[in-house]
mmCIF file of C-alpha atoms in Angstrom:
data_model
loop_
_atom_site.group_PDB
_atom_site.id
_atom_site.type_symbol
_atom_site.label_atom_id
_atom_site.label_comp_id
_atom_site.label_asym_id
_atom_site.label_seq_id
_atom_site.Cartn_x
_atom_site.Cartn_y
_atom_site.Cartn_z
ATOM 1 C CA MET A 298 164.582 149.873 101.287
ATOM 2 C CA ALA A 299 162.542 149.657 104.473
ATOM 3 C CA ASP A 300 163.013 153.436 104.889
ATOM 4 C CA ARG A 301 161.608 154.073 101.472
ATOM 5 C CA ASP A 302 158.454 151.924 102.259
ATOM 6 C CA ARG A 303 157.939 153.876 105.482
ATOM 7 C CA ASP A 304 158.205 157.176 103.666
ATOM 8 C CA ARG A 305 155.690 156.052 101.098
ATOM 9 C CA ASP A 306 153.267 154.950 103.889
ATOM 10 C CA ARG A 307 153.594 158.395 105.490
ATOM 11 C CA LEU A 308 152.855 160.178 102.262
ATOM 12 C CA HIS A 309 149.778 158.137 101.312
ATOM 13 C CA PRO A 310 148.359 156.481 104.457
ATOM 14 C CA HIS A 311 144.959 155.796 102.873
ATOM 15 C CA GLN A 312 146.386 153.502 100.192
ATOM 16 C CA ILE A 313 146.689 149.749 100.751
ATOM 17 C CA GLN A 314 149.783 148.028 99.520
ATOM 18 C CA VAL A 315 149.350 144.631 97.913
ATOM 19 C CA HIS A 316 152.407 142.455 97.570
ATOM 20 C CA PRO A 317 152.285 139.905 94.730
ATOM 21 C CA HIS A 318 153.773 137.051 96.768
ATOM 22 C CA GLN A 319 150.881 137.229 99.323
ATOM 23 C CA GLN A 320 147.974 136.039 97.210
ATOM 24 C CA PRO A 321 144.719 134.976 98.866
ATOM 25 C CA HIS A 322 144.497 131.283 99.764
ATOM 26 C CA ARG A 323 142.798 129.336 96.998
ATOM 27 C CA TYR A 324 141.943 125.664 96.495
ATOM 28 C CA ASP A 325 144.761 123.911 94.635
ATOM 29 C CA GLY A 326 144.519 120.439 96.096
ATOM 30 C CA GLY A 327 142.120 118.748 93.666
ATOM 31 C CA ALA A 328 140.942 115.293 94.706
ATOM 32 C CA LYS A 329 144.098 114.728 96.757
ATOM 33 C CA ALA A 330 142.997 117.392 99.240
ATOM 34 C CA LEU A 331 139.919 115.313 100.079
ATOM 35 C CA LEU A 332 141.946 112.243 101.054
ATOM 36 C CA PRO A 333 143.648 112.025 104.415
ATOM 37 C CA ARG A 334 147.287 113.138 104.438
ATOM 38 C CA ASN A 335 148.447 109.985 106.227
ATOM 39 C CA GLY A 336 146.840 107.548 103.789
ATOM 40 C CA PRO A 337 144.068 105.031 104.433
ATOM 41 C CA SER A 338 144.021 103.038 107.620
ATOM 42 C CA THR A 339 144.334 99.261 107.711
ATOM 43 C CA GLY A 340 140.604 98.895 108.413
ATOM 44 C CA GLN A 341 139.732 101.004 105.383
ATOM 45 C CA VAL A 342 142.011 98.958 103.133
ATOM 46 C CA LEU A 343 140.490 95.687 104.414
ATOM 47 C CA ALA A 344 136.981 97.049 103.914
ATOM 48 C CA ILE A 345 137.739 97.970 100.308
ATOM 49 C CA ILE A 346 139.423 94.618 99.622
ATOM 50 C CA THR A 347 136.404 92.811 101.100
ATOM 51 C CA LEU A 348 133.636 94.907 99.550
ATOM 52 C CA LEU A 349 134.947 95.100 95.998
ATOM 53 C CA PRO A 350 134.520 91.373 95.204
ATOM 54 C CA ILE A 351 131.184 91.202 97.037
ATOM 55 C CA GLY A 352 129.847 94.272 95.231
ATOM 56 C CA GLY A 353 131.119 92.992 91.895
ATOM 57 C CA SER A 354 129.564 89.572 92.349
ATOM 58 C CA LEU A 355 126.218 91.102 93.396
ATOM 59 C CA LEU A 356 126.314 93.387 90.369
ATOM 60 C CA GLY A 357 126.994 90.366 88.160
ATOM 61 C CA LEU A 358 124.079 88.459 89.701
ATOM 62 C CA ALA A 359 121.813 91.454 89.093
ATOM 63 C CA GLY A 360 122.813 91.438 85.424
ATOM 64 C CA ILE A 361 122.208 87.699 85.087
ATOM 65 C CA THR A 362 118.783 88.090 86.730
ATOM 66 C CA LEU A 363 117.868 90.898 84.353
ATOM 67 C CA VAL A 364 118.879 88.858 81.305
ATOM 68 C CA GLY A 365 116.942 85.816 82.605
ATOM 69 C CA SER A 366 113.846 87.942 83.182
ATOM 70 C CA LEU A 367 114.016 89.354 79.665
ATOM 71 C CA ILE A 368 114.420 85.875 78.141
ATOM 72 C CA GLY A 369 111.521 84.539 80.217
ATOM 73 C CA LEU A 370 109.321 87.456 79.148
ATOM 74 C CA ALA A 371 110.230 86.872 75.475
ATOM 75 C CA VAL A 372 109.310 83.179 75.783
ATOM 76 C CA ALA A 373 106.124 83.741 77.810
ATOM 77 C CA THR A 374 104.628 86.562 75.724
ATOM 78 C CA PRO A 375 103.361 84.293 72.915
ATOM 79 C CA LEU A 376 101.908 81.918 75.511
ATOM 80 C CA PHE A 377 100.072 84.816 77.181
ATOM 81 C CA VAL A 378 98.638 85.846 73.821
ATOM 82 C CA ILE A 379 97.536 82.289 72.942
ATOM 83 C CA PHE A 380 96.065 81.470 76.356
ATOM 84 C CA SER A 381 94.617 84.910 77.172
ATOM 85 C CA PRO A 382 90.985 83.707 76.848
ATOM 86 C CA ILE A 383 91.726 81.334 79.721
ATOM 87 C CA LEU A 384 94.236 83.369 81.710
ATOM 88 C CA VAL A 385 92.259 86.608 81.920
ATOM 89 C CA PRO A 386 89.165 85.035 83.535
ATOM 90 C CA ALA A 387 91.433 82.956 85.761
ATOM 91 C CA ALA A 388 93.281 86.091 86.856
ATOM 92 C CA ILE A 389 89.967 87.831 87.534
ATOM 93 C CA LEU A 390 88.776 84.822 89.550
ATOM 94 C CA ILE A 391 91.973 84.683 91.589
ATOM 95 C CA ALA A 392 91.895 88.450 92.179
ATOM 96 C CA GLY A 393 88.271 88.158 93.336
ATOM 97 C CA ALA A 394 89.095 85.289 95.672
ATOM 98 C CA VAL A 395 92.004 87.204 97.186
ATOM 99 C CA ALA A 396 89.831 90.310 97.566
ATOM 100 C CA ALA A 397 87.085 88.247 99.237
ATOM 101 C CA PHE A 398 89.571 86.639 101.609
ATOM 102 C CA LEU A 399 91.058 90.007 102.576
ATOM 103 C CA THR A 400 87.591 91.529 102.964
ATOM 104 C CA SER A 401 86.512 88.654 105.183
ATOM 105 C CA GLY A 402 89.575 89.121 107.348
ATOM 106 C CA ALA A 403 88.960 92.868 107.554
ATOM 107 C CA PHE A 404 85.340 92.306 108.593
ATOM 108 C CA GLY A 405 86.430 89.751 111.184
ATOM 109 C CA LEU A 406 88.996 92.115 112.658
ATOM 110 C CA THR A 407 86.451 94.927 112.656
ATOM 111 C CA GLY A 408 83.933 92.732 114.476
ATOM 112 C CA LEU A 409 86.477 91.642 117.069
ATOM 113 C CA SER A 410 87.662 95.174 117.662
ATOM 114 C CA SER A 411 84.031 96.327 117.987
ATOM 115 C CA LEU A 412 83.316 93.654 120.563
ATOM 116 C CA SER A 413 86.479 94.583 122.416
ATOM 117 C CA TRP A 414 85.448 98.228 122.401
ATOM 118 C CA VAL A 415 81.966 97.393 123.727
ATOM 119 C CA PHE A 416 83.476 95.144 126.401
ATOM 120 C CA ASN A 417 85.908 97.856 127.550
ATOM 121 C CA SER A 418 83.298 100.623 127.507
ATOM 122 C CA PHE A 419 80.877 98.421 129.479
ATOM 123 C CA ARG A 420 83.581 97.664 132.026
ATOM 124 C CA GLN A 421 84.446 101.347 132.393
ATOM 125 C CA ALA A 422 80.778 102.369 132.685
ATOM 126 C CA THR A 423 79.939 99.896 135.450
ATOM 127 C CA GLY A 424 83.283 99.999 137.212
ATOM 128 C CA GLN A 425 83.465 96.219 137.288
ATOM 129 C CA GLU A 426 83.937 93.270 135.001
ATOM 130 C CA PRO A 427 80.900 92.438 132.837
ATOM 131 C CA PHE A 428 80.959 88.814 133.933
ATOM 132 C CA ASP A 429 80.772 89.835 137.594
ATOM 133 C CA TYR A 430 77.923 92.186 136.703
ATOM 134 C CA ALA A 431 76.093 89.435 134.817
ATOM 135 C CA LYS A 432 76.670 86.976 137.660
ATOM 136 C CA ARG A 433 75.238 89.444 140.176
ATOM 137 C CA ARG A 434 72.222 90.117 137.935
ATOM 138 C CA VAL A 435 71.542 86.375 137.579
ATOM 139 C CA GLN A 436 71.727 85.963 141.347
ATOM 140 C CA GLU A 437 69.324 88.875 141.837
ATOM 141 C CA GLY A 438 66.976 87.387 139.225
ATOM 142 C CA THR A 439 67.119 83.985 140.916
ATOM 143 C CA MET A 440 66.314 85.525 144.280
ATOM 144 C CA TYR A 441 63.421 87.479 142.757
ATOM 145 C CA VAL A 442 61.995 84.375 141.071
ATOM 146 C CA GLY A 443 62.369 82.459 144.353
ATOM 147 C CA GLU A 444 60.530 85.141 146.311
ATOM 148 C CA LYS A 445 57.758 85.315 143.699
ATOM 149 C CA THR A 446 57.447 81.516 143.744
ATOM 150 C CA LYS A 447 57.170 81.571 147.527
ATOM 151 C CA GLN A 448 54.508 84.290 147.378
ATOM 152 C CA VAL A 449 52.521 82.451 144.708
ATOM 153 C CA GLY A 450 52.817 79.232 146.725
ATOM 154 C CA GLU A 451 51.550 80.952 149.855
ATOM 155 C CA THR A 452 48.708 82.522 147.882
ATOM 156 C CA ILE A 453 47.737 79.130 146.463
ATOM 157 C CA LYS A 454 48.000 77.591 149.926
ATOM 158 C CA SER A 455 45.787 80.250 151.481
ATOM 159 C CA LYS A 456 43.181 79.936 148.694
ATOM 160 C CA ALA A 457 43.242 76.152 148.971
ATOM 161 C CA GLN A 458 42.730 76.316 152.715
ATOM 162 C CA GLU A 459 39.810 78.678 152.288
ATOM 163 C CA GLY A 460 38.157 76.536 149.624
ATOM 164 C CA GLU A 461 38.658 72.996 150.973
ATOM 165 C CA GLY A 462 39.151 73.494 154.609
ATOM 166 C CA GLY A 463 42.864 72.722 154.555
ATOM 167 C CA ALA A 464 42.887 68.997 153.652
ATOM 168 C CA GLY A 465 45.928 67.764 151.645
ATOM 169 C CA VAL A 466 47.332 71.213 150.970
ATOM 170 C CA HIS A 467 50.799 70.700 152.438
ATOM 171 C CA ALA A 468 51.837 68.140 149.854
ATOM 172 C CA THR A 469 51.045 70.377 146.853
ATOM 173 C CA THR A 470 52.749 73.634 147.835
ATOM 174 C CA GLY A 471 56.269 74.513 146.789
ATOM 175 C CA ALA A 472 56.791 77.215 149.369
ATOM 176 C CA GLY A 473 60.020 75.817 150.793
ATOM 177 C CA ALA A 474 61.797 75.120 147.497
ATOM 178 C CA GLY A 475 61.525 78.586 145.988
ATOM 179 C CA GLY A 476 62.744 80.451 149.042
ATOM 180 C CA ARG A 477 66.320 79.172 148.907
ATOM 181 C CA THR A 478 69.095 81.271 147.380
#
């Protein structure tokens, strides 16, 4: 028989022989092919045993909540219709109050962030803390006012000496007080 197959291959080498018992592999497993061959592990079995009652009880609670909500809506609908002249303005008032509160908070946060931005930009522009800058400016202003006071005092002293001949001038001048820093 093998000799006959060889002779046939020699006569027609361009033909492909297909044997019926060598069919292409196809999917025959169904859902069983998706499951592991060994079976589920102990951890998987415990997880299923644990999660089934929890999931079932949560599903039951969801159903009870839905039924309670529907009953509450059926009872409350006539009350909403009867009291709508009161409830609608009250709802508008409450919505306005909430909007005002949120707007106030937004404006407050915007103001604080603006002040923070100005503070940081001022610090970056001067290269130092604004309070140190302000302190230095106050000290410079104090020194300037002290020098001006001393100059004015000396001017008054010189004019007083010229006009009165110098009597009693020392007690009225403030030349020493303004010169300190």
